[in-house]
């Protein structure tokens, strides 16, 4: 996520603390536009010199992306957004990873909402001239948007605001945050020299509390964060930072930040934080002293290189064990570089590693809760010669996934588990005059199987009548290597309103020998109760539900709503290995007998799902649900069952969100199915 915090780039170290406040610039220097109260609207524009293009699109090259060799993780670009005139400088992804929010500024300014499975926005909300800062809670239940002098709250699946709060005609909404559980929405605003941090419940526009601060006339808020557990809030201007009690808004700590343009990140309970300084080029890490009720300095790291340097970004993992920092290095009056350094919080302040040659300011860093995945966004080289988005594992300085965008990366957000990244920025380099923007949705997973899938509809175009019907398609899975690949296969349906339904097939636990390929003819039933409109039918292979090695899709439409239940999406036909009636393929040499099939729908679910199983012969059945620690949380079936199809409901309303395992034992057969509970 990003706020309007890209400050003036000072071209001489002696004047770092005195920032330009005029609205003009000589050719080739940074150009700033300010409101009457000194608000910096953009640090992204420069005036073209004779050698600089005046067109954003003409100047930009093609995006380049790809995985880099890595032991533990693999990255995949899911989709991109390319705006011809607006800058994609504000990105957010919901904690469970199903929703993404995008704020577009400069031209055609608006907020957009996406499901992670599709690069087509579910809705667009126009905003006035200025900012469009966005934030999301779990499952997209709360979508917060700060725009001009308003705070608007939505649900991620609807572009109609639940409510809007007017901060005052002369105020400006700098940035917003939402607690992960959606219980608190906080906005930082400024009017004149008065800064405000205001907290709301998601259900209404009456402030829970409102706290005021005195800010410099020329500078507003550069950071606003809420700890992952929702207990503490950090807010900072350029020269002062505060940590607040989230319940009351009362400050519990104040610190001089020594010229910072980065937010102050917080660990899970706010007990670890970091501060970067432009004036000193330092990253300082603090830990909470319970006895003294203050933060104590753990260590300080100072970036080196060039005739001067900034610590331009800092981040802390939720578990408090990892710190990352970025820099801007002034090599000459007109040349720059940037570095990213990663630290063990409880070490001595010596980096675990440093990654160099970013070419310019490192302005965005996101870290997974456990510190194992680290995404770094930068302005990049002016000549576009190196990647400006790099994703690392904590263990080493070689990125396992990179994107070399046409311009600069100005916003990066990541899910707590590190599985999804949403990054965005300007379509041309931040030091180049122009506009346009790009955003990138990225999937991160452990080692993914090297397999591919292809769906080919039979007799397209497919139009289902209002009363319902069916269609057929060929599904082909290929092993793209010469060694056996073990993987999952599943199919999801995207409904006309953007909701994901399914899996309607799988997830199937499959294994293919080296260079093998299998093709099956499948038949998909569409119930009469399904709504009218355009559908996307998508097959995935990888590690269910988040590890996507490949996908393939096609569209079909339904001409009307025939009424009745919307369930009954049966997928039949030639079985894949492991399905009822299919050849018993093995995964890791474990046979999959044909007398039992277990599935659950919906999956992911909240809070109930239905487990279905089919017995080809009568048997004693045990069907139980376990958490990932192996503890039993529910017994669904424990007794004799006749042959046939059986269904049993599982209610997870008393359980926490996460992964669960449902296991069926019938005779000598055992099968386990993942369940994803998302609240």
XYZ file of C-alpha atoms in Angstrom:
679
model
C 0.000 0.000 0.000
C 1.120 3.558 -0.584
C 0.090 7.030 0.420
C 1.139 10.333 -1.117
C 4.586 10.240 0.445
C 6.998 10.553 -2.490
C 8.832 13.638 -1.330
C 11.011 16.087 -3.231
C 14.332 14.630 -4.323
C 16.981 16.984 -3.081
C 19.952 17.313 -5.390
C 22.408 18.406 -2.747
C 22.949 16.950 0.726
C 23.216 20.306 2.490
C 19.592 21.165 1.737
C 17.966 17.830 2.519
C 15.973 19.304 5.370
C 14.731 22.284 3.350
C 12.320 20.930 0.770
C 11.131 22.772 -2.289
C 7.670 24.293 -1.824
C 7.319 26.161 -5.092
C 5.117 25.059 -7.963
C 7.749 25.398 -10.676
C 10.961 23.660 -11.649
C 13.756 23.970 -14.117
C 13.865 21.388 -16.927
C 15.075 18.048 -15.685
C 14.314 18.675 -12.019
C 11.522 17.322 -9.895
C 8.223 19.185 -10.277
C 5.794 19.445 -7.368
C 2.151 20.469 -7.227
C 0.829 21.615 -3.870
C -2.509 22.643 -2.479
C -2.961 25.860 -0.533
C -1.929 24.207 2.731
C 1.261 22.810 1.247
C 0.025 19.297 0.455
C 2.370 17.501 -1.868
C 0.078 16.075 -4.539
C 2.724 14.341 -6.595
C 6.392 13.568 -6.390
C 6.160 11.510 -9.556
C 6.403 14.115 -12.295
C 9.440 15.745 -13.859
C 9.633 18.328 -16.584
C 11.061 16.877 -19.800
C 14.447 17.908 -21.044
C 15.209 17.866 -24.733
C 16.125 14.209 -24.476
C 13.113 13.233 -22.397
C 9.905 12.122 -24.099
C 6.720 14.000 -23.401
C 4.515 10.951 -23.883
C 4.193 8.276 -21.241
C 3.211 5.497 -23.584
C 5.771 6.302 -26.224
C 8.594 6.229 -23.710
C 7.779 2.963 -22.007
C 9.056 -0.451 -22.944
C 7.287 -3.789 -22.542
C 6.925 -5.336 -19.137
C 9.278 -8.213 -18.430
C 8.707 -10.737 -15.710
C 9.677 -14.211 -14.731
C 10.791 -16.630 -12.044
C 14.392 -16.936 -10.971
C 15.951 -20.125 -9.628
C 15.018 -20.596 -5.976
C 14.908 -23.529 -3.602
C 11.665 -22.822 -1.791
C 9.349 -20.443 -3.671
C 7.983 -19.770 -7.123
C 6.186 -16.678 -8.387
C 3.576 -16.377 -11.122
C 2.022 -13.293 -12.715
C -1.745 -13.816 -12.593
C -2.900 -10.685 -14.451
C -2.108 -7.039 -15.053
C -3.949 -3.732 -15.187
C -2.744 -1.183 -17.739
C -4.249 2.290 -17.511
C -3.397 4.680 -20.355
C -3.603 7.881 -18.301
C -3.972 7.154 -14.573
C -1.234 6.004 -12.198
C -1.789 2.759 -10.245
C -0.112 4.049 -7.098
C -2.359 2.539 -4.401
C -2.752 -1.229 -4.064
C -4.153 -3.487 -1.348
C -4.869 -7.204 -1.008
C -7.201 -8.726 1.594
C -5.513 -10.887 4.255
C -6.909 -14.193 2.946
C -5.947 -13.204 -0.610
C -9.283 -13.324 -2.425
C -9.726 -9.577 -3.027
C -7.557 -6.788 -4.415
C -8.158 -3.036 -4.328
C -6.646 -0.452 -6.649
C -6.563 3.327 -6.351
C -5.832 5.173 -9.611
C -4.720 8.813 -9.509
C -3.631 11.761 -11.677
C -6.142 11.181 -14.517
C -9.470 9.337 -14.684
C -9.134 8.978 -10.921
C -11.050 6.123 -9.336
C -11.038 3.129 -7.023
C -11.512 -0.410 -8.311
C -12.213 -3.802 -6.741
C -10.982 -7.128 -8.094
C -11.257 -10.760 -7.214
C -7.810 -12.300 -7.312
C -8.959 -14.792 -9.931
C -9.712 -12.102 -12.533
C -8.122 -8.932 -13.863
C -11.541 -7.490 -14.704
C -12.764 -5.062 -12.004
C -16.019 -5.954 -10.268
C -16.729 -2.266 -9.861
C -15.273 1.183 -10.360
C -15.907 4.226 -8.163
C -14.900 7.680 -9.513
C -13.172 10.081 -7.117
C -12.185 13.732 -7.259
C -8.827 15.240 -8.065
C -6.163 14.010 -5.661
C -5.681 10.835 -3.679
C -7.350 7.417 -3.856
C -5.879 5.415 -0.967
C -7.342 1.954 -0.359
C -7.298 -0.755 2.331
C -9.007 -4.146 2.782
C -9.994 -6.405 5.661
C -10.378 -10.180 5.766
C -12.605 -11.495 2.947
C -13.118 -7.976 1.630
C -15.810 -7.352 4.244
C -14.424 -3.828 4.615
C -13.044 -1.864 1.671
C -11.895 1.581 2.840
C -11.258 4.428 0.414
C -9.770 7.815 1.265
C -10.412 10.400 -1.449
C -10.120 14.211 -1.380
C -11.793 15.093 1.958
C -13.880 11.927 2.278
C -13.646 8.463 3.790
C -15.927 5.926 2.090
C -16.466 2.336 3.199
C -17.651 -0.432 0.874
C -17.871 -4.184 0.723
C -15.394 -5.437 -1.849
C -18.192 -6.987 -3.927
C -20.245 -3.782 -4.254
C -19.378 -0.357 -5.622
C -22.100 1.343 -3.583
C -20.645 2.904 -0.404
C -22.009 1.561 2.869
C -21.321 5.047 4.219
C -19.212 8.138 3.573
C -17.743 10.549 6.120
C -16.863 14.145 5.219
C -13.594 15.131 6.900
C -14.188 18.813 6.135
C -14.047 20.781 2.911
C -10.522 22.050 3.630
C -9.219 18.695 4.840
C -7.344 16.074 2.900
C -7.469 12.295 3.376
C -3.844 11.179 3.204
C -4.163 7.470 3.901
C -6.425 4.801 5.409
C -5.916 1.492 7.196
C -8.293 -1.302 8.193
C -7.657 -3.876 10.897
C -7.321 -7.381 9.533
C -10.570 -8.490 11.162
C -12.380 -5.423 9.801
C -13.363 -4.155 13.251
C -11.654 -0.775 12.848
C -11.211 1.725 10.000
C -8.732 4.561 10.535
C -8.040 7.616 8.374
C -5.260 10.199 8.637
C -6.218 13.677 7.400
C -4.890 17.232 7.557
C -6.284 20.757 7.469
C -3.760 23.584 7.663
C -1.327 22.569 10.386
C -3.840 20.320 12.149
C -3.442 16.624 11.521
C -6.172 14.223 12.569
C -6.265 10.472 13.089
C -9.871 9.278 13.239
C -11.203 5.797 14.005
C -14.522 4.278 12.922
C -16.364 1.015 13.326
C -17.124 -0.456 9.895
C -20.865 -0.275 10.550
C -21.287 3.494 10.692
C -19.889 6.945 10.031
C -19.789 8.165 13.638
C -16.158 8.406 14.808
C -15.140 6.165 17.692
C -12.419 8.671 18.504
C -10.641 11.572 16.852
C -7.164 12.737 17.869
C -5.444 15.906 16.648
C -1.742 16.647 16.131
C 0.234 19.703 15.057
C 1.985 19.094 11.723
C 4.340 21.273 9.651
C 2.474 23.524 7.253
C 4.291 22.122 4.224
C 4.050 18.423 5.060
C 1.240 16.087 5.925
C 1.069 12.454 6.965
C 3.703 10.086 5.600
C 2.515 6.955 7.345
C -0.403 5.237 9.057
C -0.301 1.608 10.181
C -2.337 -0.656 12.441
C -0.739 -3.678 14.082
C -1.946 -7.058 12.774
C -3.737 -7.780 16.065
C -5.443 -4.374 15.888
C -4.148 -3.118 19.232
C -1.793 -0.303 18.202
C -1.617 2.351 15.500
C 1.426 4.225 14.228
C 1.086 7.615 12.555
C 3.905 9.837 11.401
C 4.603 13.108 9.692
C 7.986 13.928 8.213
C 9.631 14.793 11.523
C 7.497 13.234 14.275
C 5.933 9.834 14.838
C 3.371 8.589 17.334
C 2.173 5.188 18.513
C -1.468 5.202 19.617
C -3.649 2.891 21.649
C -6.089 1.712 18.976
C -8.969 1.415 21.441
C -8.802 5.039 22.615
C -6.582 6.902 20.165
C -4.404 8.113 23.029
C -0.681 8.405 22.202
C 1.526 6.036 24.165
C 4.835 7.085 22.553
C 6.218 10.016 20.586
C 9.498 10.050 18.653
C 11.442 12.464 16.448
C 11.822 10.692 13.108
C 14.628 12.861 11.685
C 13.104 13.462 8.242
C 11.286 10.299 7.191
C 8.986 9.612 4.256
C 8.215 6.008 5.190
C 5.441 4.682 7.445
C 6.407 3.212 10.816
C 5.714 -0.547 10.555
C 4.492 -2.567 13.530
C 4.831 -6.228 14.492
C 1.820 -8.371 15.466
C 1.169 -6.645 18.802
C 3.131 -3.491 18.033
C 6.033 -4.517 20.248
C 8.601 -4.108 17.440
C 8.794 -1.118 15.093
C 11.286 0.482 12.719
C 11.981 4.048 11.567
C 13.915 5.121 8.476
C 15.609 8.515 8.220
C 16.332 10.463 5.050
C 18.618 12.912 6.830
C 20.901 10.260 8.320
C 20.314 7.297 6.012
C 19.590 5.167 9.066
C 17.211 2.353 9.919
C 16.441 2.267 13.630
C 14.673 -0.696 15.235
C 12.861 -0.428 18.569
C 11.191 -2.870 20.956
C 8.547 -2.189 23.600
C 9.727 -2.003 27.198
C 6.730 -3.113 29.253
C 8.228 -2.043 32.562
C 9.150 1.414 31.338
C 6.108 1.784 29.075
C 8.281 3.041 26.234
C 10.162 1.824 23.182
C 13.877 1.068 23.554
C 16.342 1.274 20.668
C 17.658 -2.163 19.702
C 20.122 -1.143 16.988
C 20.832 1.298 14.177
C 21.976 0.518 10.648
C 23.371 3.224 8.352
C 23.317 2.782 4.584
C 26.542 3.587 2.734
C 27.449 4.647 -0.794
C 27.311 7.834 -2.813
C 27.901 11.318 -1.437
C 24.638 11.031 0.520
C 21.821 8.563 1.026
C 18.325 8.087 2.466
C 16.746 5.196 4.292
C 13.637 5.449 2.145
C 11.546 2.490 3.363
C 11.336 0.101 6.326
C 9.182 -2.925 7.101
C 8.809 -5.410 9.977
C 7.333 -8.912 9.815
C 4.302 -9.606 11.999
C 6.222 -12.180 14.036
C 8.728 -9.427 14.828
C 11.758 -11.427 13.747
C 12.579 -9.843 10.381
C 13.279 -6.247 9.377
C 13.825 -5.003 5.825
C 14.948 -1.546 4.735
C 15.437 0.235 1.423
C 17.598 3.153 0.388
C 18.140 5.917 -2.129
C 21.808 6.558 -2.874
C 22.930 9.843 -4.441
C 25.916 8.855 -6.591
C 26.293 12.178 -8.402
C 24.058 15.209 -8.792
C 22.064 13.367 -11.467
C 22.625 9.648 -10.900
C 21.152 7.372 -8.260
C 21.048 3.848 -6.944
C 19.109 1.919 -4.319
C 19.626 -1.062 -2.046
C 17.503 -3.428 0.037
C 18.827 -4.867 3.290
C 17.294 -7.640 5.406
C 18.001 -8.134 9.109
C 17.358 -10.473 11.998
C 15.535 -8.225 14.464
C 17.293 -9.764 17.428
C 20.761 -9.607 15.882
C 23.289 -6.801 16.018
C 22.008 -4.735 13.108
C 24.360 -6.322 10.585
C 22.331 -7.274 7.486
C 21.683 -10.908 6.696
C 22.114 -9.749 3.114
C 21.976 -6.664 0.898
C 20.576 -6.596 -2.632
C 21.983 -3.803 -4.787
C 21.673 -2.103 -8.166
C 18.011 -1.092 -8.005
C 18.964 2.011 -9.971
C 16.978 4.469 -7.870
C 14.823 4.858 -4.768
C 13.562 1.714 -3.036
C 10.168 2.952 -1.908
C 8.001 -0.067 -1.086
C 8.623 -3.261 0.903
C 6.152 -5.945 2.004
C 6.951 -8.966 4.197
C 4.952 -12.093 5.011
C 4.021 -12.610 8.660
C 6.771 -15.207 9.137
C 9.350 -13.093 7.300
C 10.038 -15.749 4.686
C 8.751 -13.819 1.633
C 9.962 -10.264 1.008
C 8.769 -8.099 -1.905
C 10.689 -4.941 -2.805
C 9.472 -2.237 -5.187
C 11.664 0.538 -6.574
C 11.693 3.330 -9.105
C 14.193 1.273 -11.098
C 16.890 2.347 -13.528
C 15.960 5.219 -15.798
C 16.978 3.056 -18.772
C 14.757 0.167 -17.586
C 17.771 -2.148 -17.478
C 16.937 -4.023 -14.263
C 13.770 -5.285 -12.518
C 11.999 -2.793 -10.286
C 9.897 -5.372 -8.437
C 11.853 -8.196 -6.827
C 10.567 -10.951 -4.555
C 12.997 -12.735 -2.248
C 13.036 -15.481 0.290
C 14.592 -14.500 3.593
C 17.416 -16.980 3.113
C 19.165 -15.149 0.287
C 19.684 -12.027 -1.799
C 18.790 -13.592 -5.164
C 15.148 -12.826 -6.046
C 13.031 -15.785 -7.097
C 10.571 -13.602 -9.022
C 10.999 -10.253 -10.735
C 9.080 -7.759 -12.837
C 10.773 -5.163 -14.999
C 7.900 -2.769 -15.490
C 7.921 -0.035 -18.149
C 8.112 2.587 -15.407
C 8.369 2.573 -11.608
C 6.769 0.593 -8.771
C 5.131 2.847 -6.158
C 2.926 0.454 -4.172
C 3.327 -3.130 -2.929
C 0.997 -5.107 -0.679
C 1.155 -8.770 0.370
C -1.073 -11.286 2.152
C 0.058 -12.376 5.629
C 1.032 -15.828 4.332
C 3.010 -14.350 1.439
C 0.931 -16.135 -1.204
C -0.449 -13.047 -2.991
C 1.175 -9.749 -3.965
C -0.500 -6.737 -5.560
C 1.920 -4.101 -6.853
C 1.432 -0.999 -8.952
C 2.981 2.209 -10.167
C 3.555 4.637 -12.974
C 3.841 3.557 -16.629
C 6.991 5.627 -17.165
C 9.876 6.222 -14.790
C 9.082 8.515 -11.894
C 11.802 10.922 -13.055
C 10.269 11.115 -16.529
C 7.391 13.409 -17.392
C 4.315 11.416 -18.396
C 1.406 9.404 -17.109
C -0.263 6.007 -17.334
C -0.060 3.190 -14.819
C 0.321 -0.556 -14.384
C -0.638 -3.004 -11.635
C 0.402 -6.626 -11.200
C -1.371 -9.466 -9.361
C 1.146 -12.125 -8.372
C 0.841 -15.619 -6.924
C 3.622 -16.952 -4.684
C 3.872 -20.606 -3.729
C 6.340 -23.234 -2.659
C 7.858 -25.421 -5.343
C 5.102 -25.799 -7.927
C 4.682 -28.904 -10.060
C 5.654 -28.370 -13.677
C 2.354 -29.328 -15.253
C -0.061 -27.579 -17.602
C -3.786 -27.813 -18.277
C -5.903 -27.028 -21.335
C -9.695 -26.823 -21.564
C -11.300 -26.970 -25.008
C -15.087 -26.498 -25.223
C -16.992 -28.774 -27.588
C -19.340 -26.969 -29.998
C -18.856 -23.379 -28.846
C -20.317 -20.840 -28.311
C -22.095 -22.347 -25.335
C -25.460 -20.827 -24.406
C -27.437 -22.467 -21.592
C -31.241 -21.929 -21.647
C -33.032 -20.465 -18.598
C -34.219 -23.925 -17.506
C -30.618 -25.154 -17.293
C -28.633 -27.611 -19.349
C -25.122 -28.898 -19.854
C -22.058 -28.587 -22.043
C -19.070 -30.767 -22.875
C -15.375 -30.057 -23.105
C -12.010 -31.772 -23.404
C -9.700 -31.428 -20.418
C -6.017 -32.167 -21.002
C -3.244 -32.256 -18.409
C 0.432 -32.463 -19.401
C 3.535 -33.271 -17.406
C 6.034 -30.755 -18.755
C 9.050 -32.587 -17.335
C 10.688 -35.996 -17.699
C 10.054 -36.931 -14.063
C 6.859 -37.807 -12.213
C 4.824 -34.806 -11.064
C 2.342 -34.916 -8.174
C -0.313 -32.214 -8.200
C -3.927 -31.198 -7.649
C -6.547 -30.489 -10.313
C -9.679 -28.451 -9.656
C -12.283 -26.438 -11.557
C -13.978 -23.217 -10.423
C -16.817 -21.258 -11.985
C -16.897 -17.456 -11.943
C -20.528 -16.324 -11.845
C -21.782 -13.234 -13.723
C -21.511 -11.113 -10.557
C -17.863 -12.114 -10.099
C -18.458 -14.603 -7.271
C -16.365 -17.774 -7.385
C -18.308 -21.054 -7.129
C -16.866 -24.496 -6.601
C -14.806 -26.483 -7.006
C -17.245 -28.187 -9.364
C -14.506 -30.738 -10.058
C -11.915 -31.823 -7.526
C -9.616 -31.007 -6.035
C -8.250 -34.272 -7.439
C -4.987 -35.699 -6.154
C -3.144 -36.713 -9.344
C 0.199 -38.083 -10.451
C 1.625 -38.168 -13.971
C 4.800 -39.935 -15.125
C 7.416 -37.909 -16.961
C 6.225 -36.415 -20.284
C 2.809 -38.055 -19.850
C -0.478 -36.485 -20.915
C -4.092 -37.358 -20.156
C -7.257 -36.082 -21.830
C -10.799 -36.588 -20.606
C -14.163 -35.616 -22.109
C -16.236 -33.984 -19.372
C -19.861 -32.905 -19.100
C -20.850 -29.972 -16.912
C -24.421 -29.481 -15.714
C -25.677 -25.923 -15.189
C -28.797 -25.724 -12.972
C -31.878 -23.725 -13.894
C -31.473 -21.613 -10.763
C -28.130 -20.259 -11.939
C -28.414 -16.551 -12.848
C -28.271 -15.268 -16.394
C -25.115 -13.731 -17.812
C -21.550 -14.561 -18.785
C -19.619 -17.264 -16.876
C -15.938 -18.179 -16.783
C -15.125 -21.879 -16.439
C -11.539 -22.348 -15.220
C -9.388 -25.396 -14.508
C -6.320 -25.119 -12.281
C -3.379 -27.424 -11.661
C -0.888 -27.026 -8.844
C -1.280 -27.248 -5.087
C -4.877 -26.583 -4.006
C -6.036 -23.926 -3.280
C -3.299 -21.296 -3.690
C -0.412 -22.880 -5.577
C -1.257 -22.238 -9.231
C 1.086 -23.936 -11.694
C -1.205 -23.321 -14.669
C -4.796 -22.585 -15.572
C -7.074 -22.666 -18.596
C -10.559 -21.284 -19.082
C -13.377 -20.603 -21.489
C -16.656 -18.731 -21.253
C -20.275 -19.732 -21.562
C -23.491 -17.825 -21.059
C -26.931 -18.468 -19.639
C -29.832 -16.723 -21.333
C -32.093 -16.441 -18.290
C -32.805 -17.468 -14.715
C -35.149 -20.447 -14.667
C -35.705 -20.304 -10.918
C -35.191 -23.060 -8.411
C -32.034 -23.928 -6.465
C -28.691 -22.709 -7.779
C -26.924 -25.926 -6.717
C -26.499 -29.074 -8.752
C -23.359 -28.278 -10.727
C -22.524 -31.909 -11.462
C -19.350 -32.525 -13.466
C -19.382 -36.011 -14.995
C -17.902 -37.867 -17.947
C -14.651 -39.725 -18.451
C -13.059 -39.875 -15.004
C -9.611 -38.617 -14.187
C -7.386 -40.997 -12.202
C -8.732 -41.273 -8.688
C -12.349 -40.418 -9.506
C -15.172 -42.962 -9.216
C -14.969 -45.343 -12.125
C -11.545 -44.134 -13.175
C -8.186 -45.871 -13.270
C -6.615 -45.927 -9.833
C -3.571 -43.741 -10.371
C -1.160 -43.417 -7.504
C 0.175 -40.390 -5.751
C 3.399 -41.080 -3.958
C 2.675 -44.785 -4.609
C -0.596 -44.729 -2.658
C -3.436 -46.416 -4.554
C -6.735 -44.581 -4.839
C -9.491 -47.212 -4.827
C -12.638 -46.675 -6.791
C -15.248 -47.524 -4.183
C -15.217 -44.140 -2.390
C -15.146 -40.503 -3.561
C -14.970 -37.587 -1.121
C -15.565 -33.925 -1.920
C -16.747 -30.758 -0.187
C -18.680 -27.816 -1.561
C -18.382 -24.913 -1.234
C -14.665 -24.924 -0.544
C -13.402 -22.420 0.614
C -16.467 -21.888 2.833
C -17.924 -19.679 5.554
C -19.195 -20.988 7.881
C -20.742 -24.231 6.550
C -19.918 -26.701 3.813
C -21.314 -30.050 2.736
C -19.070 -33.107 2.581
C -20.211 -35.623 -0.030
C -19.003 -39.172 -0.458
C -20.077 -42.078 -2.608
C -19.784 -45.739 -1.619
C -19.801 -48.396 -4.322
C -20.441 -50.961 -1.609
C -21.827 -50.831 1.937
C -19.156 -50.138 4.520
C -18.420 -48.872 8.001
C -17.571 -45.164 7.578
C -15.604 -42.781 9.755
C -15.661 -39.150 8.605
C -13.803 -36.698 10.837
C -12.388 -33.169 10.619
C -8.938 -32.278 11.953
C -6.920 -29.097 12.254
C -3.415 -28.908 10.797
C -1.927 -29.920 14.155
C -3.770 -33.247 13.879
C -6.336 -32.486 16.576
C -9.851 -33.736 15.898
C -12.381 -30.895 15.765
C -15.525 -32.729 14.591
C -16.928 -36.206 13.932
C -19.361 -36.111 11.028
C -19.986 -39.830 10.497
C -19.164 -42.848 12.634
C -21.182 -45.903 11.639
C -22.416 -48.267 8.939
C -23.567 -46.766 5.648
C -25.178 -48.367 2.608
C -23.871 -48.024 -0.939
C -24.748 -44.758 -2.651
C -24.167 -41.045 -2.332
C -24.173 -39.511 1.145
C -23.955 -35.891 2.289
C -23.270 -34.391 5.702
C -22.973 -30.740 6.725
C -19.984 -29.353 8.584
C -20.438 -26.124 10.560
C -17.208 -24.235 11.238
C -18.754 -21.196 12.913
C -16.995 -22.028 16.173
C -13.579 -22.395 14.546
C -10.924 -19.938 13.461
C -10.208 -19.243 9.805
C -7.628 -21.582 8.318
C -6.940 -24.956 6.748
C -8.682 -28.077 8.044
C -8.604 -31.680 6.890
C -11.626 -33.933 6.496
C -10.693 -37.627 6.481
C -12.870 -40.528 5.418
C -12.115 -44.133 6.317
C -14.212 -46.830 4.659
C -12.960 -50.379 4.963
C -9.289 -50.339 4.010
C -9.647 -47.037 2.174
C -8.614 -43.639 3.539
C -8.858 -40.287 1.769
C -8.168 -36.774 3.020
C -9.613 -33.552 1.622
C -8.467 -30.004 2.426
C -11.072 -27.586 3.744
C -10.467 -23.828 3.704
C -12.504 -21.871 6.263
C -12.522 -18.146 5.452
C -14.309 -15.788 7.837
